[in-house]
Tab-separated table of C-alpha atoms in Angstrom:
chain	number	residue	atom	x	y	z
A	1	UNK	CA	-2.125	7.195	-23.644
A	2	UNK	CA	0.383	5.074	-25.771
A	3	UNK	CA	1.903	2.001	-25.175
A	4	UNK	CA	5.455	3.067	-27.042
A	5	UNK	CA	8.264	4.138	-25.155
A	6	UNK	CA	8.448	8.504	-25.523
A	7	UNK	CA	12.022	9.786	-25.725
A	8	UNK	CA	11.367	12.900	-23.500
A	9	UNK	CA	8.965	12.920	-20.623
A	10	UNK	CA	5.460	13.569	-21.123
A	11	UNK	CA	2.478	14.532	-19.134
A	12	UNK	CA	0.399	11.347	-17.693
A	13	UNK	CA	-3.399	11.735	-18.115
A	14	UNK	CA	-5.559	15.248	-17.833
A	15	UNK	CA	-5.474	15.869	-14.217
A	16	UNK	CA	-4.004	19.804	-14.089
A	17	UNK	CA	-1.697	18.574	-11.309
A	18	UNK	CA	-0.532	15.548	-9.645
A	19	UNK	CA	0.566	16.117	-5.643
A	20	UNK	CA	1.692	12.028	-5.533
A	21	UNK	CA	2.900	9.383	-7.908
A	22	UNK	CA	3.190	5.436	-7.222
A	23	UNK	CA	4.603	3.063	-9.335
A	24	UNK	CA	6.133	-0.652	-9.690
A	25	UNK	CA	6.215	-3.233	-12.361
A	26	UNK	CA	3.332	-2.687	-14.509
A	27	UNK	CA	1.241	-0.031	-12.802
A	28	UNK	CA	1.100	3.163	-12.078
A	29	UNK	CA	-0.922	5.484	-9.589
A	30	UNK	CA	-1.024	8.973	-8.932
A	31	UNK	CA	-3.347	11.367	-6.375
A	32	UNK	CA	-4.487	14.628	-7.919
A	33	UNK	CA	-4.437	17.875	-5.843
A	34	UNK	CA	-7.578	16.618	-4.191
A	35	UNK	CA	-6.748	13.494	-3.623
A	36	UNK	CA	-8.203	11.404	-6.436
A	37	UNK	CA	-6.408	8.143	-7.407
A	38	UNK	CA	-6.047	8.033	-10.882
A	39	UNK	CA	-4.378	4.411	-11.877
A	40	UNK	CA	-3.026	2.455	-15.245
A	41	UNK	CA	-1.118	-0.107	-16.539
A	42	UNK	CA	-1.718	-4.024	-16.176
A	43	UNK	CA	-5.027	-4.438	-14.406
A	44	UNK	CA	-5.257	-8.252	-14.454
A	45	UNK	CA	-5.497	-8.860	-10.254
A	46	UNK	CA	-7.787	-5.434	-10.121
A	47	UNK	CA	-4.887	-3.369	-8.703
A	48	UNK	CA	-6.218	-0.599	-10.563
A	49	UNK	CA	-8.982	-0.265	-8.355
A	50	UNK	CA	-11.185	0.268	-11.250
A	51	UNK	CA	-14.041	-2.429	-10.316
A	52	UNK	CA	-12.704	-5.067	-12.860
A	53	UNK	CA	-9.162	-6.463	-14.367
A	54	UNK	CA	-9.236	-4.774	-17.375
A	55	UNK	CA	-5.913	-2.896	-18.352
A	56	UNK	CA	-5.553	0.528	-19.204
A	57	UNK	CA	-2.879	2.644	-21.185
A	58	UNK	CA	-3.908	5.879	-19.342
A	59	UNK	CA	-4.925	6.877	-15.750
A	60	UNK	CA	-8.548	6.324	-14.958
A	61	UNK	CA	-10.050	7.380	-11.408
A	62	UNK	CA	-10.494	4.803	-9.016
A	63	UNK	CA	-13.873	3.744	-7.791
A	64	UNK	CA	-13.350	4.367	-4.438
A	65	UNK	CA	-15.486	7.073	-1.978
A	66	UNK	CA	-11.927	7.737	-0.467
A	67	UNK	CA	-9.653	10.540	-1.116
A	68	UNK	CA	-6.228	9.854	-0.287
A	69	UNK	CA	-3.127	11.659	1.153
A	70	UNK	CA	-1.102	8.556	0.116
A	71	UNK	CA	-0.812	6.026	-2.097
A	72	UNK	CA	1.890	3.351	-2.630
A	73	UNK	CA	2.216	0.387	-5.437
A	74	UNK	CA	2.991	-2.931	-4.763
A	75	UNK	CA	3.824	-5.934	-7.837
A	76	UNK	CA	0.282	-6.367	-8.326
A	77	UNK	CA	-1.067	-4.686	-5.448
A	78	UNK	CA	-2.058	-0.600	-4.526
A	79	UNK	CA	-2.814	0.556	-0.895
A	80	UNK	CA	-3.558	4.257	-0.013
A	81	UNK	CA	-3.779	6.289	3.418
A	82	UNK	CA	-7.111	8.314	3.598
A	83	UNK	CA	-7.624	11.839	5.873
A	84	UNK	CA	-8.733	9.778	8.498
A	85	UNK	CA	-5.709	7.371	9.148
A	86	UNK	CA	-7.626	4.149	7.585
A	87	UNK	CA	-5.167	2.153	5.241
A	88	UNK	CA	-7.148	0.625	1.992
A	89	UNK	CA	-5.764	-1.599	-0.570
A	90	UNK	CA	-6.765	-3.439	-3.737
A	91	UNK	CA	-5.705	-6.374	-6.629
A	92	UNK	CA	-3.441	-9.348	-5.703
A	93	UNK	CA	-4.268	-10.701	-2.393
A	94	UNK	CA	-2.477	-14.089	-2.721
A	95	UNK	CA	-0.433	-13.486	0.613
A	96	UNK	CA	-2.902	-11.417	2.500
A	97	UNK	CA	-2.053	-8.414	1.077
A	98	UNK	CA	-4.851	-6.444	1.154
A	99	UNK	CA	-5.214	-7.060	4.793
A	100	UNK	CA	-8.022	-8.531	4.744
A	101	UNK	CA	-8.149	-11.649	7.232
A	102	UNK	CA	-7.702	-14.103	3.539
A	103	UNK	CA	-6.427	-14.461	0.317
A	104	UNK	CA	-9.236	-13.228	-2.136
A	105	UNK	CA	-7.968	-10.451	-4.699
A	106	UNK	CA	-10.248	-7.803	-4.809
A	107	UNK	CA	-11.212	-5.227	-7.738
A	108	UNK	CA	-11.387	-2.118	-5.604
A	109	UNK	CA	-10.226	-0.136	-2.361
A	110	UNK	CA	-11.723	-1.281	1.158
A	111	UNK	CA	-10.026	-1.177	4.226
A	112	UNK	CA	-7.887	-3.430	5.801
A	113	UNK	CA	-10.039	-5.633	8.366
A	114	UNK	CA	-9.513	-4.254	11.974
A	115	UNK	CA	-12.664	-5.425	13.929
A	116	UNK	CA	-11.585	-7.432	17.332
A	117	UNK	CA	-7.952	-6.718	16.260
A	118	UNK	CA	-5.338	-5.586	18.233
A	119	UNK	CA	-5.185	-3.066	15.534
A	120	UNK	CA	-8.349	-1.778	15.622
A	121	UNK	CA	-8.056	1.867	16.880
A	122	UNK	CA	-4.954	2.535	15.368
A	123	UNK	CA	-4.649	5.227	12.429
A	124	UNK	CA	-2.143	4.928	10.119
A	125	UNK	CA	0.219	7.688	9.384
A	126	UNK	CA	2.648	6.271	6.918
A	127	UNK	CA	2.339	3.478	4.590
A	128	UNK	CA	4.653	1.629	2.292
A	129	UNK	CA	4.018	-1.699	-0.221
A	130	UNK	CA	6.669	-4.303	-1.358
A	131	UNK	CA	6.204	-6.496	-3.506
A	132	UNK	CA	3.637	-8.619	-1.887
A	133	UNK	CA	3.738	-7.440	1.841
A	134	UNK	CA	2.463	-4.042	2.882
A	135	UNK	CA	4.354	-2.004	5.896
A	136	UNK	CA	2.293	0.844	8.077
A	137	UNK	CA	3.439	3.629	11.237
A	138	UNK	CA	0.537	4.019	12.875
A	139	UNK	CA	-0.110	7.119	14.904
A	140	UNK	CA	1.020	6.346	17.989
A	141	UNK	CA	4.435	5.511	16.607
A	142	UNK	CA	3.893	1.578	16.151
A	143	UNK	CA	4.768	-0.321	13.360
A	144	UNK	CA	3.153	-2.784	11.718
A	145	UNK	CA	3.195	-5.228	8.461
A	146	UNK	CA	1.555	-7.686	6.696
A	147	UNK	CA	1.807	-10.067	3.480
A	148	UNK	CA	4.449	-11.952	2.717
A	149	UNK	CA	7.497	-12.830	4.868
A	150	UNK	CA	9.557	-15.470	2.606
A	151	UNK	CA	12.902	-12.988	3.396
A	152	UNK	CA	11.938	-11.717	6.492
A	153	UNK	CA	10.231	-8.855	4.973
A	154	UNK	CA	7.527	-8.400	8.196
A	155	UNK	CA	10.587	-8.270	10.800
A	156	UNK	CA	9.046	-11.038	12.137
A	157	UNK	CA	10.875	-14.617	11.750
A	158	UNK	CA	7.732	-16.889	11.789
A	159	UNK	CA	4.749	-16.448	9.106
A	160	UNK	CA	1.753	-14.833	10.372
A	161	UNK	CA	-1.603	-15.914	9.434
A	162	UNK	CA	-2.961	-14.911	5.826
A	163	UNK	CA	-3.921	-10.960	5.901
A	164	UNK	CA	-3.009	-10.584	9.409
A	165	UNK	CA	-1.361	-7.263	10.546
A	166	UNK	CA	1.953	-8.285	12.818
A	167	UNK	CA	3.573	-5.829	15.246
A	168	UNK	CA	7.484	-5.084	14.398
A	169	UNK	CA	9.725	-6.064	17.488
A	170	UNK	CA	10.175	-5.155	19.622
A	171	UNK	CA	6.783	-4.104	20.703
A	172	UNK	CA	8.029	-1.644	23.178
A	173	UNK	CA	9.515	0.552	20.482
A	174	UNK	CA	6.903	3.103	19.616
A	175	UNK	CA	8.674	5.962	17.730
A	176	UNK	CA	8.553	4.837	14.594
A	177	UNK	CA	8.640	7.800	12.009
A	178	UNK	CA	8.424	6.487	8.460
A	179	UNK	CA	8.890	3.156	6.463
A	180	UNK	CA	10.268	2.315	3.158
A	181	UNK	CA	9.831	-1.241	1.367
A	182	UNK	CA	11.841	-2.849	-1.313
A	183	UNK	CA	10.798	-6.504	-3.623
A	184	UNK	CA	11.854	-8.423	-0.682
A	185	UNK	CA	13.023	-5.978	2.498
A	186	UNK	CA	11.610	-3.231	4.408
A	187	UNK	CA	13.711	-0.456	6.304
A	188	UNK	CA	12.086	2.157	8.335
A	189	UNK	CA	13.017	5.102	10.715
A	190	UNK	CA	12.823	6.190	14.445
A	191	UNK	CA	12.338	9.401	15.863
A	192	UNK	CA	16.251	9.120	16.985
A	193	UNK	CA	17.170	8.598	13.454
A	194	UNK	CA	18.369	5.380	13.647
């Protein structure tokens, strides 16, 4: 890879084929056709999911035992959907994140914490990353967020507790379809479409 600006688009690392790309601010992620995360970019928070905070001008596979079916980028953040519906995540953890019950960044995928959680035997079907807040549709239609909620991002009004998963009102609504976040917002979409 090269760090100048090509005038024509160019093919990103040696994987034959790419099935997903993720991107935002200085990083970049992509699945190959098995599934594979391949990152790059600014590693400082170890979003890459590389083990360490090293930067890198080309994709390099994740270490992670998980293949993915999607990923998603947040500032300095990266959280991916597995085969079997468990959301993991990686890097900047300042505002919980990563999901993880506290505020420790972390250099490579693991899964959010569930354990005792009124989570806990959800699977996630859809996933999306803002900024610094993460949103999820599990499989039963629920949808859930976590991370930061200066604007309002978690459709909640109050602040949840650091890496705690919150349930978007109202709790009755269970058709949830997919979910889409911005810097600062979050938008998602019912079965209805509404």
């Amino acid at each position: 890879g090269t760090m100048s600006l090509p005038a024509s688009p160019a093919k990103v690392g040696v994987a034959a084929s790419w099935k997903a790309v993720a991107a935002l601010g200085e990083i970049g992620c992509a699945l190959d056709t098995a599934g594979s995360a391949s990152c790059w970019g600014n590693g400082e928070s170890g979003q890459l999911g590389l083990g360490d905070t090293a930067s890198h001008d080309a994709p390099i596979e994740a270490a992670t035992m998980s293949f993915f079916l999607r990923i998603a980028a947040g500032r300095q953040h990266v959280c991916g959907l597995d085969p079997a519906g468990v959301a993991l995540c990686t890097g900047r953890n300042a505002n919980g994140q990563l999901g993880r019950g506290n505020n420790t960044p972390a250099t490579s995928f693991a899964p959010i914490v569930s354990a005792g959680k009124p989570w806990a035997n959800l699977l996630w079907k859809e996933l999306a990353t803002g900024e610094e807040h993460n949103c999820a549709v599990a499989g039963d239609g629920s949808l859930w967020c976590w991370g930061l909620n200066a604007s309002g991002q978690l459709g909640q009004a109050a602040n949840p507790a650091v890496g705690t998963l919150v349930q978007v009102l109202p709790l009755d609504t269970k058709n949830w379809t997919r979910v889409f976040a911005g810097q600062f917002h979050t938008c998602a979409t019912r079965a209805d479409h509404t």
